[in-house]
mmCIF file of C-alpha atoms in Angstrom:
data_model
loop_
_atom_site.group_PDB
_atom_site.id
_atom_site.type_symbol
_atom_site.label_atom_id
_atom_site.label_comp_id
_atom_site.label_asym_id
_atom_site.label_seq_id
_atom_site.Cartn_x
_atom_site.Cartn_y
_atom_site.Cartn_z
ATOM 1 C CA MET A 258 74.788 66.520 68.336
ATOM 2 C CA ALA A 259 75.564 63.085 69.756
ATOM 3 C CA SER A 260 73.903 61.938 72.963
ATOM 4 C CA LYS A 261 75.840 61.788 76.209
ATOM 5 C CA SER A 262 74.503 58.316 76.923
ATOM 6 C CA ASN A 263 73.425 55.537 74.617
ATOM 7 C CA GLN A 264 69.896 55.306 75.987
ATOM 8 C CA ILE A 265 67.488 52.950 74.231
ATOM 9 C CA CYS A 266 63.839 53.878 73.589
ATOM 10 C CA ALA A 267 61.396 52.110 71.282
ATOM 11 C CA GLY A 268 64.132 49.523 70.721
ATOM 12 C CA ILE A 269 66.482 52.040 69.092
ATOM 13 C CA SER A 270 69.712 53.357 70.576
ATOM 14 C CA SER A 271 70.427 57.037 71.185
ATOM 15 C CA ASP A 272 73.458 56.823 68.883
ATOM 16 C CA ALA A 273 71.274 55.614 66.005
ATOM 17 C CA VAL A 274 68.725 58.387 66.590
ATOM 18 C CA ALA A 275 71.457 61.045 66.763
ATOM 19 C CA ALA A 276 73.083 59.791 63.554
ATOM 20 C CA LYS A 277 69.849 60.311 61.592
ATOM 21 C CA THR A 278 68.237 63.303 63.342
ATOM 22 C CA GLY A 279 71.111 65.233 64.923
ATOM 23 C CA LYS A 280 69.817 64.667 68.468
ATOM 24 C CA GLY A 281 70.037 61.710 70.841
ATOM 25 C CA TRP A 282 67.223 60.476 73.060
ATOM 26 C CA ASP A 283 68.135 62.723 76.002
ATOM 27 C CA GLU A 284 67.833 65.819 73.811
ATOM 28 C CA TRP A 285 64.596 64.735 72.141
ATOM 29 C CA LEU A 286 62.967 63.855 75.455
ATOM 30 C CA ALA A 287 63.975 67.237 76.901
ATOM 31 C CA THR A 288 62.700 69.066 73.786
ATOM 32 C CA LEU A 289 59.298 67.404 74.020
ATOM 33 C CA ASP A 290 59.081 67.936 77.780
ATOM 34 C CA ARG A 291 59.675 71.663 77.305
ATOM 35 C CA ALA A 292 56.895 71.739 74.704
ATOM 36 C CA GLY A 293 54.464 70.058 77.108
ATOM 37 C CA ALA A 294 54.141 66.938 74.967
ATOM 38 C CA SER A 295 53.396 64.655 77.916
ATOM 39 C CA ALA A 296 49.815 65.974 77.787
ATOM 40 C CA TRP A 297 49.421 65.566 74.030
ATOM 41 C CA PRO A 298 47.927 62.686 72.013
ATOM 42 C CA HIS A 299 50.205 60.657 69.743
ATOM 43 C CA LYS A 300 49.294 62.496 66.533
ATOM 44 C CA GLN A 301 49.995 65.940 68.038
ATOM 45 C CA ILE A 302 53.467 64.869 69.211
ATOM 46 C CA ALA A 303 54.308 63.442 65.790
ATOM 47 C CA THR A 304 53.050 66.583 64.035
ATOM 48 C CA TYR A 305 55.103 68.819 66.333
ATOM 49 C CA LEU A 306 58.256 66.815 65.678
ATOM 50 C CA HIS A 307 57.730 66.953 61.929
ATOM 51 C CA ASP A 308 56.516 70.543 61.535
ATOM 52 C CA GLN A 309 58.342 72.365 64.323
ATOM 53 C CA CYS A 310 61.520 70.298 64.720
ATOM 54 C CA GLY A 311 62.095 69.212 61.117
ATOM 55 C CA CYS A 312 62.231 65.543 62.051
ATOM 56 C CA PRO A 313 62.165 63.082 59.088
ATOM 57 C CA ASP A 314 58.906 61.157 58.582
ATOM 58 C CA TRP A 315 60.063 57.688 59.715
ATOM 59 C CA TRP A 316 61.928 59.081 62.705
ATOM 60 C CA THR A 317 58.941 61.207 63.701
ATOM 61 C CA GLN A 318 57.024 58.041 64.576
ATOM 62 C CA MET A 319 60.001 56.376 66.265
ATOM 63 C CA ILE A 320 60.710 59.387 68.478
ATOM 64 C CA THR A 321 57.022 59.821 69.328
ATOM 65 C CA VAL A 322 56.734 56.205 70.469
ATOM 66 C CA GLY A 323 60.044 56.385 72.327
ATOM 67 C CA TYR A 324 58.901 59.512 74.156
ATOM 68 C CA GLU A 325 55.541 58.001 75.085
ATOM 69 C CA GLN A 326 57.206 54.882 76.464
ATOM 70 C CA ALA A 327 59.884 56.841 78.333
ATOM 71 C CA ARG A 328 57.254 59.030 79.994
ATOM 72 C CA GLY A 329 54.900 56.174 80.864
ATOM 73 C CA LEU A 330 52.210 57.188 78.386
ATOM 74 C CA ARG A 331 52.248 53.693 76.896
ATOM 75 C CA VAL A 332 53.079 50.245 78.168
ATOM 76 C CA LYS A 333 56.234 48.736 76.755
ATOM 77 C CA HIS A 334 55.831 47.718 73.086
ATOM 78 C CA GLN A 335 52.495 49.580 72.751
ATOM 79 C CA VAL A 336 52.262 52.028 69.836
ATOM 80 C CA ALA A 337 49.493 53.968 68.102
ATOM 81 C CA ASP A 338 48.296 51.041 65.981
ATOM 82 C CA GLY A 339 48.649 48.194 68.480
ATOM 83 C CA PHE A 340 51.930 46.719 69.665
ATOM 84 C CA SER A 341 55.382 46.627 68.119
ATOM 85 C CA ALA A 342 58.413 44.366 68.367
ATOM 86 C CA SER A 343 61.916 45.461 67.510
ATOM 87 C CA ALA A 344 65.290 43.850 67.011
ATOM 88 C CA SER A 345 68.702 44.865 65.707
ATOM 89 C CA LYS A 346 71.951 43.258 64.616
ATOM 90 C CA THR A 347 75.428 44.565 63.939
ATOM 91 C CA VAL A 348 77.210 42.683 61.157
ATOM 92 C CA ALA A 349 80.870 42.824 60.131
ATOM 93 C CA VAL A 350 80.165 43.824 56.513
ATOM 94 C CA PRO A 351 79.815 47.210 54.742
ATOM 95 C CA ILE A 352 76.336 48.733 54.753
ATOM 96 C CA ALA A 353 75.885 48.127 51.003
ATOM 97 C CA ALA A 354 76.269 44.370 51.510
ATOM 98 C CA LEU A 355 73.800 44.408 54.399
ATOM 99 C CA TYR A 356 71.223 46.370 52.410
ATOM 100 C CA THR A 357 71.607 44.080 49.375
ATOM 101 C CA ALA A 358 70.923 41.037 51.558
ATOM 102 C CA TRP A 359 67.462 42.521 52.181
ATOM 103 C CA ARG A 360 66.809 43.964 48.741
ATOM 104 C CA ASN A 361 67.933 41.007 46.594
ATOM 105 C CA PRO A 362 65.197 38.295 46.628
ATOM 106 C CA MET A 363 67.619 35.381 46.089
ATOM 107 C CA THR A 364 69.917 36.459 48.919
ATOM 108 C CA ARG A 365 67.003 37.312 51.204
ATOM 109 C CA ALA A 366 65.487 33.869 50.729
ATOM 110 C CA LYS A 367 68.626 32.301 52.224
ATOM 111 C CA TRP A 368 68.023 33.801 55.681
ATOM 112 C CA LEU A 369 64.430 35.102 55.878
ATOM 113 C CA PRO A 370 61.778 32.339 56.116
ATOM 114 C CA ASP A 371 58.911 34.529 54.848
ATOM 115 C CA SER A 372 60.915 36.161 52.069
ATOM 116 C CA SER A 373 58.635 35.144 49.187
ATOM 117 C CA THR A 374 55.427 36.443 50.797
ATOM 118 C CA ILE A 375 56.449 39.986 51.754
ATOM 119 C CA THR A 376 55.893 43.213 49.823
ATOM 120 C CA ILE A 377 58.517 45.964 49.862
ATOM 121 C CA ARG A 378 56.513 49.199 49.625
ATOM 122 C CA LYS A 379 59.416 51.633 49.704
ATOM 123 C CA ALA A 380 63.193 51.301 49.789
ATOM 124 C CA THR A 381 65.953 53.882 50.059
ATOM 125 C CA ALA A 382 69.346 52.359 49.294
ATOM 126 C CA ASN A 383 71.527 51.810 52.381
ATOM 127 C CA ARG A 384 69.091 53.761 54.568
ATOM 128 C CA SER A 385 65.619 52.292 55.040
ATOM 129 C CA MET A 386 62.927 49.917 53.861
ATOM 130 C CA ARG A 387 59.179 49.676 54.472
ATOM 131 C CA ILE A 388 57.595 46.264 54.150
ATOM 132 C CA THR A 389 54.084 44.825 54.347
ATOM 133 C CA TRP A 390 54.248 41.378 55.952
ATOM 134 C CA SER A 391 52.156 38.415 54.843
ATOM 135 C CA ASP A 392 49.825 38.846 57.858
ATOM 136 C CA GLY A 393 49.170 42.529 57.125
ATOM 137 C CA THR A 394 51.540 43.912 59.758
ATOM 138 C CA ASN A 395 54.091 46.581 58.867
ATOM 139 C CA VAL A 396 57.856 46.192 59.111
ATOM 140 C CA ASP A 397 60.176 49.208 59.122
ATOM 141 C CA VAL A 398 63.870 48.532 58.560
ATOM 142 C CA GLY A 399 66.718 50.981 59.127
ATOM 143 C CA PHE A 400 70.353 50.574 58.068
ATOM 144 C CA PHE A 401 73.245 52.281 59.867
ATOM 145 C CA THR A 402 76.972 52.511 59.170
ATOM 146 C CA LYS A 403 79.183 51.457 62.066
ATOM 147 C CA GLY A 404 82.509 51.797 60.241
ATOM 148 C CA ALA A 405 84.116 50.933 56.916
ATOM 149 C CA SER A 406 83.421 47.217 57.328
ATOM 150 C CA LYS A 407 80.655 47.104 59.927
ATOM 151 C CA SER A 408 76.972 48.043 59.802
ATOM 152 C CA GLN A 409 73.734 47.626 61.737
ATOM 153 C CA VAL A 410 70.162 46.804 60.803
ATOM 154 C CA ALA A 411 67.235 47.754 63.067
ATOM 155 C CA VAL A 412 63.808 46.189 62.545
ATOM 156 C CA GLU A 413 60.437 47.214 63.949
ATOM 157 C CA GLN A 414 57.288 45.203 63.226
ATOM 158 C CA ARG A 415 54.042 47.029 64.014
ATOM 159 C CA LYS A 416 50.273 46.391 64.158
ATOM 160 C CA LEU A 417 50.739 43.389 66.440
ATOM 161 C CA LYS A 418 47.645 42.465 68.464
ATOM 162 C CA SER A 419 49.071 41.524 71.860
ATOM 163 C CA LEU A 420 52.141 41.210 74.069
ATOM 164 C CA ARG A 421 52.121 37.488 73.277
ATOM 165 C CA GLU A 422 52.518 38.387 69.598
ATOM 166 C CA VAL A 423 55.375 40.706 70.554
ATOM 167 C CA ALA A 424 57.239 37.828 72.203
ATOM 168 C CA ARG A 425 56.710 35.571 69.179
ATOM 169 C CA VAL A 426 57.862 38.209 66.697
ATOM 170 C CA LYS A 427 60.917 39.171 68.754
ATOM 171 C CA SER A 428 61.963 35.514 68.807
ATOM 172 C CA TYR A 429 61.394 35.279 65.045
ATOM 173 C CA TRP A 430 63.595 38.277 64.312
ATOM 174 C CA SER A 431 66.291 37.174 66.710
ATOM 175 C CA LYS A 432 66.662 33.919 64.785
ATOM 176 C CA ALA A 433 66.327 35.535 61.359
ATOM 177 C CA LEU A 434 68.930 38.222 62.043
ATOM 178 C CA SER A 435 71.322 35.642 63.466
ATOM 179 C CA GLY A 436 70.926 33.735 60.197
ATOM 180 C CA LEU A 437 71.571 36.926 58.247
ATOM 181 C CA ASN A 438 74.711 37.576 60.267
ATOM 182 C CA GLU A 439 75.985 34.042 59.714
ATOM 183 C CA LEU A 440 75.327 34.246 55.965
ATOM 184 C CA LEU A 441 76.988 37.620 55.403
ATOM 185 C CA GLU A 442 80.005 37.039 57.607
ATOM 186 C CA GLY A 443 80.491 33.657 55.937
ATOM 187 C CA ILE A 444 80.454 35.277 52.499
ATOM 188 C CA ALA A 445 82.872 37.966 53.677
ATOM 189 C CA SER A 446 85.223 35.373 55.149
ATOM 190 C CA LYS A 447 85.289 33.368 51.900
ATOM 191 C CA ALA A 448 85.948 36.518 49.870
ATOM 192 C CA LYS A 449 88.815 37.457 52.161
ATOM 193 C CA SER A 450 90.329 33.974 51.902
ATOM 194 C CA SER A 451 90.035 34.042 48.109
ATOM 195 C CA GLY A 452 91.808 37.400 48.058
ATOM 196 C CA VAL A 453 94.656 36.097 50.178
ATOM 197 C CA MET A 454 95.077 33.032 47.952
ATOM 198 C CA ALA A 455 95.090 35.195 44.813
ATOM 199 C CA THR A 456 97.777 37.420 46.322
ATOM 200 C CA LYS A 457 99.906 34.422 47.210
ATOM 201 C CA ARG A 458 99.665 33.061 43.672
ATOM 202 C CA LYS A 459 100.778 36.391 42.227
ATOM 203 C CA THR A 460 103.750 36.723 44.571
ATOM 204 C CA SER A 461 104.870 33.145 43.924
ATOM 205 C CA ARG A 462 105.204 33.675 40.167
#
């Protein structure tokens, strides 16, 4: 069920959570409150979400952190293994094109400065990606459809050591995702122009 409001917790919108888990933030927060989760440690909340609520593995951690932040159990950006920084970008291209821009090394190198030094541990086409960064931190990437020709990528980098690191990483991803957006929308624009020109040539014969 979709959320009544597009609340944002742990850097992820309620709409995105609802699309992947069937519940928005307001519903998940209420579910955990009823269970008494505000008195539980992080691991117990995550286990409850996974075992009792059927929440997918990646989203179990996201919802746990979002709940802890929403209820004041953690300072902003603090997670179980340190601090995390998140960022997202909506791009006017289909989700397959957005995913490929991450998965294909040659394309990725055009917008991501550290492309050659990262390790992709797990990837599910058009859905998610788990990456080990060159400094040992973890990066979780989620891909979401926003329409036939629009999609969104959400990034969370974890195991950061301080709030200062959070600020640096957020700035890094803001610039990188802007570069990704510029690259993909530029490619899409050229493809559209080529299609128009081809159509004109056919009709002029």
